[in-house]
Amino acid sequence: MADTALLTEHLTYRPAALIDDIINSINILAFKATDAVEKGLLSADPANLGFQVPPPTTPEAEAAGLAIQRKVKDEIENGVHQLETLLEAKIDKNFDKLEVYALRNILSVPPEVRDWVRLSHYEGLNFSLDPNAPSSESITLQRKKLRETQKLHSLLLAETAKNEATLETLRSLLSHQVPKREPVDGSSNTNPVFAFLQNKGDLTGDMSHPISTTTSFALSQLPALKALLQDLEPRLKDLQNGNGKDGLVGEEEKSWRRERLEFIEKETRRHLENVRGLELGEMGEVRDGEWQREGRKLGKGEVEDLERVVGLIDGGDPMDQNP
């Protein structure tokens, strides 16, 4: 196997292919030889081949002559076939011996010199290990970097699309032509509220005098800025004064949800204190028996009712005991 690989690399073809080409060439020559023999025998006179052909003087003699000719042809074809078979068998037997002998003694490299053979295309090659050669770990690391780079690329594409949509919206605020978009959830298209910035007025666009052009542009925008200031002045006053709403700017009254929650909390606290007899703190927590702070003050009528109850329990009228 080592000889075959070495010779194949040196000859640029397999050694067995050379033997096969020789055998195929001999087979072709044998086929041409048998074909020439067959043509020569078919063209020869049957009498020269040992067959007696009667002269065609009578119809019976003519029929016998045709039968002899067919027999001669069959004999020739059969003989040529046997000759061809014999030649092929002899060629295969002898050239198999040639193949074995050639592969063992001619197309072979002795084992003692096999490791010392250096082909011409091996000259100048460096078989030492390269420290910069990629390893399996470095290849795996590069694959991971590639996957992460692809993920980052996808995220950047999505971010680019998002930024393009944002820029398109900002451009629509500056342009007079609003991009046509289908409203989503009942929302309307963005109005070009900053379109006045594109109104140059009487500006000629003279780039040779930028200061004068900038001044003219600023003067042309003053009416629009004044209109915006007039619109913002009432809102600024509302923000400063609060309209007596304690921070609820722009609201005329509390929402019904907030009022409902305050009402439920107030009635629940009253029920717990008056009906259940619980003492609740400021945040609604239940106080224990320990003193926490000064409790609810009793009225004069409540004190008299308590004294009367005590007097009835003791068997006397507490009001009579007063001096």
XYZ file of C-alpha atoms in Angstrom:
323
model
C 0.000 0.000 0.000
C 2.879 2.379 0.809
C 4.553 1.508 -2.516
C 1.324 2.128 -4.399
C 0.794 5.546 -2.779
C 4.391 6.595 -3.338
C 4.475 5.453 -6.978
C 1.079 6.954 -7.699
C 2.304 10.290 -6.370
C 5.508 10.018 -8.395
C 4.039 8.709 -11.685
C 0.757 10.654 -11.333
C -1.175 7.438 -12.063
C -1.637 4.068 -10.390
C 0.925 1.336 -11.224
C -1.897 -1.152 -11.799
C -3.304 1.193 -14.433
C -0.133 0.671 -16.500
C -0.568 -3.127 -16.423
C -4.265 -2.764 -17.290
C -3.395 -0.614 -20.309
C -0.902 -3.250 -21.527
C -3.447 -6.077 -21.156
C -6.147 -4.032 -22.892
C -3.782 -3.300 -25.783
C -2.988 -7.037 -26.180
C -6.698 -7.901 -26.094
C -7.371 -5.379 -28.839
C -4.599 -6.853 -30.988
C -5.909 -10.388 -30.384
C -9.409 -9.289 -31.407
C -8.054 -7.722 -34.604
C -6.084 -10.911 -35.333
C -9.094 -13.206 -34.914
C -11.213 -10.849 -37.003
C -8.607 -10.939 -39.818
C -8.461 -14.754 -39.611
C -12.257 -14.960 -39.856
C -12.371 -12.650 -42.885
C -9.559 -14.592 -44.626
C -11.248 -17.976 -44.090
C -14.645 -16.691 -45.234
C -13.110 -15.291 -48.424
C -11.210 -18.536 -49.216
C -12.538 -21.233 -51.536
C -14.216 -24.116 -49.621
C -12.304 -26.556 -51.773
C -9.056 -25.133 -50.396
C -10.335 -25.745 -46.888
C -10.926 -29.464 -47.571
C -14.597 -29.376 -48.537
C -15.837 -31.077 -51.737
C -18.349 -28.820 -53.512
C -20.084 -30.493 -56.524
C -20.408 -28.456 -59.704
C -23.849 -26.773 -60.009
C -24.950 -28.701 -63.063
C -28.270 -29.832 -61.699
C -30.664 -28.325 -59.212
C -29.812 -31.030 -56.714
C -26.088 -30.313 -57.072
C -26.723 -26.563 -56.685
C -28.730 -27.149 -53.471
C -25.985 -29.414 -52.125
C -23.376 -26.728 -52.912
C -25.387 -24.071 -50.945
C -25.709 -26.422 -47.977
C -21.950 -27.047 -48.027
C -21.275 -23.269 -48.098
C -23.503 -22.691 -45.057
C -21.729 -25.528 -43.285
C -18.343 -24.029 -44.178
C -19.422 -20.657 -42.733
C -20.658 -22.221 -39.512
C -17.430 -24.173 -39.142
C -15.345 -21.054 -39.679
C -17.327 -18.970 -37.129
C -17.183 -21.763 -34.577
C -13.443 -22.230 -35.087
C -12.722 -18.508 -34.898
C -14.737 -18.289 -31.655
C -12.752 -21.137 -30.145
C -9.535 -19.475 -31.266
C -10.575 -16.175 -29.690
C -11.492 -17.878 -26.436
C -8.185 -19.724 -26.377
C -6.247 -16.512 -27.000
C -8.105 -14.641 -24.238
C -7.470 -17.418 -21.743
C -3.758 -17.552 -22.600
C -3.465 -13.745 -22.465
C -5.171 -13.541 -19.075
C -3.050 -16.328 -17.613
C 0.280 -15.047 -18.834
C -0.360 -11.350 -18.271
C -1.573 -12.033 -14.742
C 1.887 -13.457 -14.158
C 3.333 -10.340 -15.785
C 1.257 -8.104 -13.509
C 2.392 -9.915 -10.356
C 6.025 -9.883 -11.449
C 5.930 -6.189 -12.468
C 4.254 -5.031 -9.250
C 6.684 -7.017 -7.110
C 9.956 -6.407 -8.941
C 9.567 -3.459 -11.340
C 6.897 -1.078 -10.036
C 7.991 -1.197 -6.401
C 10.263 0.558 -3.960
C 12.495 -1.474 -1.623
C 11.515 -1.106 2.044
C 15.035 -0.123 3.099
C 15.003 2.978 0.880
C 11.309 3.788 1.046
C 11.663 6.235 3.941
C 14.593 7.979 2.249
C 12.828 8.801 -0.993
C 12.090 12.471 -1.494
C 10.097 13.477 -4.539
C 10.783 16.642 -6.465
C 7.679 18.441 -5.251
C 8.685 17.750 -1.623
C 11.766 19.964 -1.866
C 11.577 23.136 0.206
C 8.691 21.971 2.375
C 8.764 22.735 6.098
C 7.100 20.049 8.194
C 7.710 21.736 11.552
C 4.674 22.786 13.563
C 3.602 26.370 13.045
C 2.784 28.071 16.376
C 0.312 30.320 14.559
C -1.547 27.404 13.022
C -5.259 27.322 13.956
C -6.259 24.800 16.587
C -9.627 23.317 17.424
C -10.028 25.743 20.332
C -9.265 28.771 18.171
C -11.659 27.553 15.473
C -14.398 27.064 18.073
C -13.722 30.563 19.412
C -13.939 32.037 15.922
C -17.246 30.250 15.354
C -18.639 31.702 18.572
C -17.457 35.165 17.523
C -19.121 34.673 14.156
C -22.425 33.723 15.786
C -22.267 36.713 18.125
C -21.384 38.980 15.211
C -24.413 37.697 13.298
C -26.638 38.346 16.317
C -25.215 41.855 16.636
C -25.756 42.392 12.930
C -29.419 41.405 13.284
C -29.842 43.754 16.263
C -28.188 46.591 14.363
C -30.466 46.019 11.393
C -33.503 46.169 13.678
C -32.156 49.311 15.354
C -31.480 50.840 11.941
C -35.046 50.179 10.865
C -36.313 51.709 14.113
C -34.106 54.786 13.654
C -35.273 55.159 10.064
C -38.878 55.152 11.251
C -38.031 57.773 13.888
C -36.232 59.928 11.330
C -39.165 59.613 8.968
C -41.471 60.830 11.736
C -39.155 63.754 12.493
C -38.975 64.644 8.821
C -42.755 64.636 8.673
C -42.765 67.221 11.477
C -40.633 69.515 9.345
C -42.173 68.898 5.936
C -45.502 70.094 4.636
C -46.239 66.692 3.101
C -47.211 64.187 5.756
C -46.291 60.563 4.869
C -49.333 58.425 4.250
C -49.656 55.819 6.965
C -52.583 53.756 8.084
C -53.756 54.858 11.554
C -53.217 52.288 14.302
C -55.747 52.049 17.178
C -57.536 55.157 16.066
C -54.392 57.339 16.085
C -54.103 59.982 13.420
C -51.125 60.952 11.304
C -48.528 63.348 12.731
C -49.124 66.956 11.827
C -46.124 68.987 10.606
C -46.039 71.283 13.661
C -42.516 72.474 12.836
C -43.188 73.033 9.163
C -42.837 76.789 9.689
C -39.092 76.268 10.023
C -38.973 75.374 6.354
C -40.674 78.603 5.355
C -37.808 80.768 4.189
C -39.975 83.729 3.305
C -38.053 86.212 1.211
C -34.713 84.464 1.651
C -32.726 84.117 -1.557
C -30.378 81.424 -0.279
C -27.236 83.480 -0.883
C -24.440 81.270 0.471
C -21.790 83.963 0.039
C -23.282 86.031 2.928
C -24.210 83.532 5.675
C -24.634 86.138 8.444
C -27.171 88.177 6.546
C -28.971 85.031 5.446
C -29.164 83.742 9.037
C -30.428 87.096 10.278
C -33.092 87.220 7.611
C -34.167 83.700 8.455
C -34.422 84.512 12.190
C -36.508 87.613 11.425
C -38.807 85.560 9.194
C -39.491 83.146 12.082
C -40.388 85.835 14.635
C -44.144 85.906 13.846
C -44.437 82.154 14.354
C -42.484 82.346 17.624
C -44.711 85.177 18.871
C -47.777 83.079 18.135
C -46.330 80.194 20.119
C -45.521 82.486 23.061
C -49.053 83.849 23.106
C -50.364 80.318 23.183
C -48.021 79.316 26.030
C -48.672 82.304 28.320
C -52.088 81.084 29.619
C -50.725 77.619 30.221
C -47.741 79.032 32.118
C -50.072 80.970 34.414
C -52.078 77.834 35.094
C -48.898 75.998 36.017
C -47.763 78.764 38.382
C -51.101 79.356 40.144
C -52.467 75.819 40.069
C -56.028 77.249 39.892
C -56.479 76.286 43.575
C -56.404 72.602 42.726
C -53.310 71.807 44.850
C -51.265 70.527 41.959
C -54.150 69.139 39.900
C -53.426 71.390 36.929
C -55.958 71.107 34.156
C -58.482 69.122 36.269
C -61.780 70.656 37.328
C -62.512 67.991 39.910
C -61.233 64.685 41.161
C -61.909 61.633 39.146
C -64.874 59.493 40.135
C -62.595 56.569 40.916
C -60.612 58.561 43.472
C -63.783 59.935 45.089
C -65.234 56.440 45.307
C -62.078 55.099 46.997
C -62.037 57.959 49.529
C -65.717 57.441 50.333
C -65.285 53.690 50.859
C -62.224 54.240 53.067
C -64.031 56.868 55.169
C -67.183 54.769 55.715
C -65.140 51.658 56.509
C -63.138 53.517 59.147
C -66.342 54.901 60.691
C -67.914 51.447 60.835
C -64.852 49.902 62.494
C -64.597 52.650 65.094
C -68.289 53.119 65.962
C -69.779 49.665 65.399
C -66.881 47.282 66.020
C -65.351 49.409 68.727
C -61.848 49.319 67.280
C -59.358 52.076 67.745
C -57.561 52.823 64.507
C -54.446 54.839 63.876
C -53.852 57.453 61.218
C -52.876 54.841 58.661
C -55.788 52.536 59.559
C -53.795 50.179 61.823
C -55.530 48.665 64.890
C -54.056 49.882 68.176
C -53.445 47.494 71.076
C -54.138 47.993 74.811
C -51.031 50.025 75.430
C -51.183 53.792 75.439
C -50.051 55.205 72.168
C -51.297 58.717 72.200
C -54.146 60.845 73.530
C -57.461 59.233 72.623
C -60.779 60.715 71.604
C -62.227 63.265 74.051
C -65.652 62.559 75.584
C -68.409 65.111 75.573
C -70.314 66.332 78.616
C -73.397 64.336 77.753
C -71.417 61.136 77.352
C -69.833 61.662 80.829
C -73.239 62.161 82.498
C -74.591 59.025 80.813
C -71.628 56.998 82.092
C -72.128 58.333 85.690
C -75.793 57.434 85.560
C -74.996 53.928 84.480
C -72.462 53.550 87.306
C -74.982 54.862 89.836
C -77.608 52.385 88.717
C -75.116 49.566 89.131
C -74.136 50.743 92.672
C -77.813 51.182 93.688
C -77.890 54.900 93.978
C -78.346 57.971 91.842
C -75.009 59.422 91.055
C -76.585 62.828 90.533
C -77.690 62.868 94.221
C -74.200 62.350 95.432
C -73.023 65.627 93.998
C -72.615 68.431 96.609
